[in-house]
Amino acid sequence: MPWPLPSDFHRVVQHPQIAFRDPHLQGCRIERDALNQPRVWSGAFAVVYKAMDCEGRYWALRAFTSESPERREHYELIGSHLKRRAPSCLVDFEYRDAAIRSAGDGKWYPLVVMDWVDGMTLWTWVQSKCRKGRGVSLAKAARHWWKLTKELQAAEIAHGDLQHANVLITPAGRLKLVDYDGMCVPSLAGRRNLEIGVRAYQHPQRNESTLLTTSLDNFSALVIYVALRALAADPSLWARYVQQPNYDKLLFRAEDFVDREQSSLYRDLMNSPEPAVRTLAAKLFCFARESLERTPPLNELVGEPLRRKAPVRAATDERPWDAQEPSVMPREKPAARVVLKVIAGPLQGRSFCAQQHNTMLVGRGTDCHVRIVGDRRISRHHFLLELVPPHARLRDLDSQNGTYVNGVKYGGRSSDVPNRASDGQTPVEIDLRHGDQITAGQTVLLLHVQGVPSGACPTKPEAPDVQNPPERAESSRVLDQLKILAPVGKGAWGTVYQAQFRKTQQTVALKIVNPAVEIGQAARRNVQQSIAPLLTLRHPNLVSLLEAGEAGQAFYFVQDYCDGGNLKQWITDQGGRMTFDAARDWMLQCLDALDYIHRQQMVHGNIKPENILLHVQPGQQIAKLADCGLARILDQAGCLGMTATARASDDYHFLPRERVIDFRDVRPQSDLWSLAAVFYYMLTGQFPRDRLGQEPLSGILDSDPIPIRKRDPRIPDPVARVMDRALSAHPGKRFQHAALMKDLLRQTS
């Protein structure tokens, strides 16, 4: 006989004395609705009734409306685990195998008896706060949600169906989770899941065949957190995306994760006034395109605020960054943002905002952040804006008709009128200021800088007064145990010194980075928080980061010292190229290091020949990836100033296409492209792309890599197939993991 319908339970609970086997429940009273019928509180795979016993205690009675032979064992294992490790966000329950009667056949069926939780669903609570514009309350809820998910992770529990209806807000403001049908504890890992959760909250790859794991909540936890943070920053998102007929999800739709380029919500989140929202939303959409297990726990993406650091120690003669180190910590800097308002053209009335370092691609192409269609004077990739609030720079991307700033034309190929800033060799770009007007075709944008007083846009930190440094206190910092020797190199974003520990004479490298623009303490805390995981990385083919910190305005990094120079120098010494046999071991070592980095849920973000160092060991030279994640973290924080439009000319050759389209989207496939471009350069002495002349960004967007055997037919065909796949313009067509690329190269001869 089929499993009972909800109506079978509705009829029988009207008479508790015959509905329940437990005498205690037989004396309870079931809550009723306005029609004097038992009130039902949920109804996907079960019906829930609110009951009050004779002692005045309230219970949630959960009767199932579908059969599952595994349900009993499932709940018993969960109950056993919760007796040992029960987070405060969960509710006590008891699974009873034959406890409620069906009015249809008179037989007994399972029942879950749970403490009743008074409160409202997360959706109802968020709706009330958004309608009142209570962004502070929503931000506080996001912090509580972060703590809840961390508590679940510590207890090795995955709820399995995190969504608005299963999260209740109590009158005391606490978060409680209900509905444990999809829960996983360690003893259930590897079993099939009994339900797949509400689609809008789940990873696109989760389905009926997904096995239970205690990390199953990672994606949905991030979805809810991003929604709360986004709504806290802009409560009007609720009216635009949620307050619609027949829609009751918390901001996101499943379709948003299928094709983010077509998602207006994605575009709005990328223009959120809150920097953290843009960063986290970008990560969320990236995780949606990767495998489900690659989404890390929320507390690994969002850390607790760091404690305020003590004042730095005063300078000495051995500290070459004296001129940049103040006697006090950097001041807090007011938040600035750059807003672009469209005042004419197809997008009239729209606004775009940046509050942290970002890029904005404008044109008619489907990959543009600001897509302008219906105007033939707009090129597919017309211009790029780089924004480091309060600074902004425009770069014309070799557009057909040029870009006008305050009526002056920059770039363009269709007119004989001389354009400004183009000498035939350098890209066409201009630094923008508050009030500038940008015109491309029919579209006119006004640039506004908010949060900074007029004329208060310093380009570099102010020079401090170090004539009377404070007294030094004893310190355990590695930096203070070093004797600084000669500088060994200077790059676009730092100077590297050779240094030694005074006691052990161990040689290390010390990199000093002075921010190109002033950043406040909040941004500095974010940088330190992001760098902290890099200190744990240890691999024989990775330059270890021993310590990172601040020395006044400067950031410093103590790293392993490599005595064999870098790969670029070595290739030059070898006449500009290497044979595959000579390069093979180094290629495999780099891939092994990259595989390790990616398995730690991190990315490098700045792979180029200068960042592959060589270390001499007895009988061999070892390749080591250097500066893992450092440039990316400092760059995204705005510390390095304008970098997307001001890279060293050779750096563009190792930049994958998606890094131009989405500056903040750094994924493992991007690292693999850059590393493959380095290998290509090693083997051929040439770069993968040809069209990187006057306007390299346009060349990256519009040209594909040249197959490697067209550069050098002597490259073995198996090697060529690996290289060409790794250098595909489309991330989805590349190797998705470094280990696979490494194994295929290892098999070649």
Short mmCIF file of N, CA and C in Angstrom, two decimals, residues 312-391:
data_model
loop_
_atom_site.label_atom_id
_atom_site.label_comp_id
_atom_site.label_asym_id
_atom_site.label_seq_id
_atom_site.Cartn_x
_atom_site.Cartn_y
_atom_site.Cartn_z
N VAL A 312 54.93 49.85 15.50
CA VAL A 312 56.13 49.17 15.02
C VAL A 312 57.35 49.74 15.72
N ARG A 313 58.40 48.96 15.71
CA ARG A 313 59.62 49.40 16.35
C ARG A 313 60.34 50.43 15.49
N ALA A 314 61.15 51.22 16.12
CA ALA A 314 61.82 52.31 15.42
C ALA A 314 62.89 51.78 14.47
N ALA A 315 63.30 52.62 13.55
CA ALA A 315 64.27 52.23 12.53
C ALA A 315 65.68 52.20 13.09
N THR A 316 66.54 51.41 12.44
CA THR A 316 67.97 51.39 12.74
C THR A 316 68.72 51.50 11.43
N ASP A 317 70.04 51.57 11.54
CA ASP A 317 70.85 51.70 10.33
C ASP A 317 70.74 50.47 9.43
N GLU A 318 70.37 49.33 10.01
CA GLU A 318 70.29 48.11 9.22
C GLU A 318 68.93 47.95 8.53
N ARG A 319 68.07 48.95 8.67
CA ARG A 319 66.72 48.84 8.11
C ARG A 319 66.60 49.76 6.91
N PRO A 320 66.72 49.23 5.71
CA PRO A 320 66.77 50.06 4.50
C PRO A 320 65.46 50.73 4.16
N TRP A 321 64.38 50.42 4.88
CA TRP A 321 63.10 51.06 4.60
C TRP A 321 62.84 52.22 5.55
N ASP A 322 63.90 52.73 6.18
CA ASP A 322 63.77 53.82 7.16
C ASP A 322 62.89 54.95 6.66
N ALA A 323 63.14 55.39 5.44
CA ALA A 323 62.47 56.59 4.93
C ALA A 323 60.97 56.39 4.79
N GLN A 324 60.51 55.13 4.81
CA GLN A 324 59.09 54.89 4.65
C GLN A 324 58.42 54.48 5.97
N GLU A 325 59.17 54.39 7.06
CA GLU A 325 58.56 53.88 8.29
C GLU A 325 58.23 55.02 9.25
N PRO A 326 56.98 55.27 9.53
CA PRO A 326 56.61 56.32 10.46
C PRO A 326 56.72 55.85 11.90
N SER A 327 56.63 56.79 12.82
CA SER A 327 56.71 56.45 14.23
C SER A 327 55.37 56.03 14.79
N VAL A 328 54.30 56.14 13.99
CA VAL A 328 52.96 55.72 14.42
C VAL A 328 52.36 54.86 13.33
N MET A 329 51.36 54.11 13.71
CA MET A 329 50.69 53.28 12.72
C MET A 329 49.96 54.13 11.70
N PRO A 330 49.75 53.63 10.46
CA PRO A 330 48.99 54.39 9.46
C PRO A 330 47.61 54.72 9.98
N ARG A 331 47.13 55.88 9.62
CA ARG A 331 45.81 56.30 10.05
C ARG A 331 44.72 55.52 9.32
N GLU A 332 43.54 55.52 9.92
CA GLU A 332 42.39 54.93 9.22
C GLU A 332 41.99 55.87 8.10
N LYS A 333 41.68 55.31 6.97
CA LYS A 333 41.36 56.10 5.78
C LYS A 333 39.88 56.00 5.49
N PRO A 334 39.19 57.12 5.28
CA PRO A 334 37.77 57.06 4.94
C PRO A 334 37.55 56.25 3.66
N ALA A 335 36.48 55.48 3.65
CA ALA A 335 36.18 54.67 2.46
C ALA A 335 35.83 55.58 1.29
N ALA A 336 36.41 55.30 0.15
CA ALA A 336 36.10 56.04 -1.07
C ALA A 336 35.52 55.08 -2.08
N ARG A 337 34.74 55.62 -2.99
CA ARG A 337 34.25 54.79 -4.08
C ARG A 337 34.09 55.64 -5.33
N VAL A 338 34.18 54.96 -6.46
CA VAL A 338 34.02 55.60 -7.76
C VAL A 338 32.69 55.14 -8.34
N VAL A 339 31.84 56.11 -8.72
CA VAL A 339 30.52 55.81 -9.25
C VAL A 339 30.44 56.35 -10.68
N LEU A 340 30.00 55.51 -11.59
CA LEU A 340 29.77 55.91 -12.97
C LEU A 340 28.27 55.92 -13.24
N LYS A 341 27.76 57.08 -13.63
CA LYS A 341 26.33 57.23 -13.92
C LYS A 341 26.15 57.43 -15.42
N VAL A 342 25.28 56.60 -16.00
CA VAL A 342 25.02 56.70 -17.43
C VAL A 342 23.92 57.75 -17.63
N ILE A 343 24.27 58.84 -18.30
CA ILE A 343 23.31 59.94 -18.46
C ILE A 343 22.75 60.03 -19.88
N ALA A 344 23.28 59.19 -20.78
CA ALA A 344 22.75 59.15 -22.15
C ALA A 344 23.13 57.83 -22.77
N GLY A 345 22.31 57.38 -23.73
CA GLY A 345 22.58 56.14 -24.43
C GLY A 345 21.65 55.02 -24.00
N PRO A 346 21.86 53.82 -24.54
CA PRO A 346 20.95 52.69 -24.26
C PRO A 346 20.84 52.33 -22.78
N LEU A 347 21.86 52.61 -21.99
CA LEU A 347 21.84 52.24 -20.57
C LEU A 347 21.51 53.42 -19.67
N GLN A 348 20.92 54.45 -20.23
CA GLN A 348 20.65 55.66 -19.45
C GLN A 348 19.88 55.33 -18.16
N GLY A 349 20.37 55.94 -17.07
CA GLY A 349 19.74 55.73 -15.77
C GLY A 349 20.45 54.71 -14.90
N ARG A 350 21.32 53.90 -15.49
CA ARG A 350 22.03 52.90 -14.70
C ARG A 350 23.28 53.51 -14.07
N SER A 351 23.73 52.90 -12.97
CA SER A 351 24.95 53.33 -12.30
C SER A 351 25.82 52.12 -12.03
N PHE A 352 27.12 52.36 -12.02
CA PHE A 352 28.09 51.31 -11.74
C PHE A 352 29.05 51.85 -10.69
N CYS A 353 29.39 51.00 -9.72
CA CYS A 353 30.14 51.48 -8.57
C CYS A 353 31.31 50.55 -8.27
N ALA A 354 32.42 51.14 -7.81
CA ALA A 354 33.57 50.36 -7.33
C ALA A 354 34.06 50.99 -6.04
N GLN A 355 34.29 50.15 -5.04
CA GLN A 355 34.80 50.63 -3.77
C GLN A 355 36.14 50.00 -3.43
N GLN A 356 36.65 49.16 -4.32
CA GLN A 356 37.96 48.57 -4.16
C GLN A 356 38.57 48.38 -5.54
N HIS A 357 39.82 47.98 -5.56
CA HIS A 357 40.52 47.84 -6.84
C HIS A 357 39.77 46.87 -7.74
N ASN A 358 39.43 47.34 -8.93
CA ASN A 358 38.69 46.50 -9.85
C ASN A 358 38.85 47.06 -11.26
N THR A 359 38.42 46.27 -12.22
CA THR A 359 38.40 46.73 -13.61
C THR A 359 36.99 46.62 -14.15
N MET A 360 36.70 47.41 -15.15
CA MET A 360 35.37 47.43 -15.76
C MET A 360 35.55 47.49 -17.27
N LEU A 361 35.16 46.43 -17.95
CA LEU A 361 35.29 46.34 -19.40
C LEU A 361 34.00 46.85 -20.04
N VAL A 362 34.14 47.79 -20.98
CA VAL A 362 32.98 48.43 -21.61
C VAL A 362 33.00 48.16 -23.10
N GLY A 363 31.88 47.73 -23.65
CA GLY A 363 31.78 47.46 -25.08
C GLY A 363 30.50 46.73 -25.38
N ARG A 364 30.38 46.21 -26.60
CA ARG A 364 29.15 45.49 -26.96
C ARG A 364 29.31 43.97 -26.86
N GLY A 365 30.49 43.51 -26.48
CA GLY A 365 30.73 42.07 -26.36
C GLY A 365 29.97 41.47 -25.19
N THR A 366 29.64 40.20 -25.30
CA THR A 366 28.90 39.52 -24.23
C THR A 366 29.73 39.35 -22.97
N ASP A 367 31.05 39.53 -23.08
CA ASP A 367 31.90 39.37 -21.91
C ASP A 367 32.19 40.70 -21.20
N CYS A 368 31.54 41.77 -21.63
CA CYS A 368 31.77 43.09 -21.03
C CYS A 368 30.96 43.26 -19.75
N HIS A 369 31.53 43.94 -18.76
CA HIS A 369 30.79 44.25 -17.54
C HIS A 369 29.70 45.27 -17.83
N VAL A 370 30.03 46.27 -18.65
CA VAL A 370 29.05 47.25 -19.08
C VAL A 370 28.82 46.99 -20.57
N ARG A 371 27.76 46.28 -20.88
CA ARG A 371 27.50 45.88 -22.26
C ARG A 371 26.54 46.86 -22.91
N ILE A 372 26.97 47.46 -24.01
CA ILE A 372 26.18 48.45 -24.73
C ILE A 372 25.83 47.87 -26.09
N VAL A 373 24.57 47.57 -26.31
CA VAL A 373 24.14 46.99 -27.59
C VAL A 373 23.27 48.01 -28.32
N GLY A 374 23.16 47.82 -29.63
CA GLY A 374 22.32 48.71 -30.42
C GLY A 374 23.00 49.99 -30.84
N ASP A 375 24.32 50.08 -30.69
CA ASP A 375 25.07 51.28 -31.09
C ASP A 375 26.27 50.82 -31.91
N ARG A 376 26.24 51.07 -33.21
CA ARG A 376 27.28 50.58 -34.10
C ARG A 376 28.62 51.28 -33.89
N ARG A 377 28.63 52.39 -33.18
CA ARG A 377 29.89 53.09 -32.95
C ARG A 377 30.65 52.52 -31.74
N ILE A 378 30.04 51.56 -31.09
CA ILE A 378 30.69 50.92 -29.95
C ILE A 378 31.41 49.66 -30.45
N SER A 379 32.69 49.54 -30.14
CA SER A 379 33.45 48.35 -30.51
C SER A 379 33.13 47.20 -29.55
N ARG A 380 33.49 46.00 -29.98
CA ARG A 380 33.22 44.83 -29.14
C ARG A 380 33.87 44.99 -27.76
N HIS A 381 35.11 45.42 -27.74
CA HIS A 381 35.79 45.78 -26.50
C HIS A 381 36.27 47.21 -26.69
N HIS A 382 35.52 48.17 -26.14
CA HIS A 382 35.75 49.57 -26.48
C HIS A 382 36.81 50.21 -25.57
N PHE A 383 36.57 50.16 -24.27
CA PHE A 383 37.59 50.69 -23.36
C PHE A 383 37.52 49.95 -22.03
N LEU A 384 38.62 50.08 -21.30
CA LEU A 384 38.74 49.45 -19.99
C LEU A 384 38.93 50.54 -18.95
N LEU A 385 38.19 50.43 -17.86
CA LEU A 385 38.38 51.32 -16.72
C LEU A 385 39.07 50.54 -15.61
N GLU A 386 40.15 51.09 -15.09
CA GLU A 386 40.76 50.53 -13.89
C GLU A 386 40.48 51.49 -12.75
N LEU A 387 39.97 50.95 -11.65
CA LEU A 387 39.50 51.78 -10.55
C LEU A 387 40.21 51.35 -9.26
N VAL A 388 40.94 52.28 -8.68
CA VAL A 388 41.53 52.11 -7.36
C VAL A 388 41.05 53.30 -6.54
N PRO A 389 39.80 53.24 -6.03
CA PRO A 389 39.21 54.42 -5.40
C PRO A 389 40.16 55.09 -4.41
N PRO A 390 40.32 56.42 -4.54
CA PRO A 390 39.54 57.35 -5.36
C PRO A 390 40.08 57.59 -6.76
N HIS A 391 41.03 56.77 -7.22
CA HIS A 391 41.66 56.99 -8.51
C HIS A 391 40.96 56.17 -9.59
#
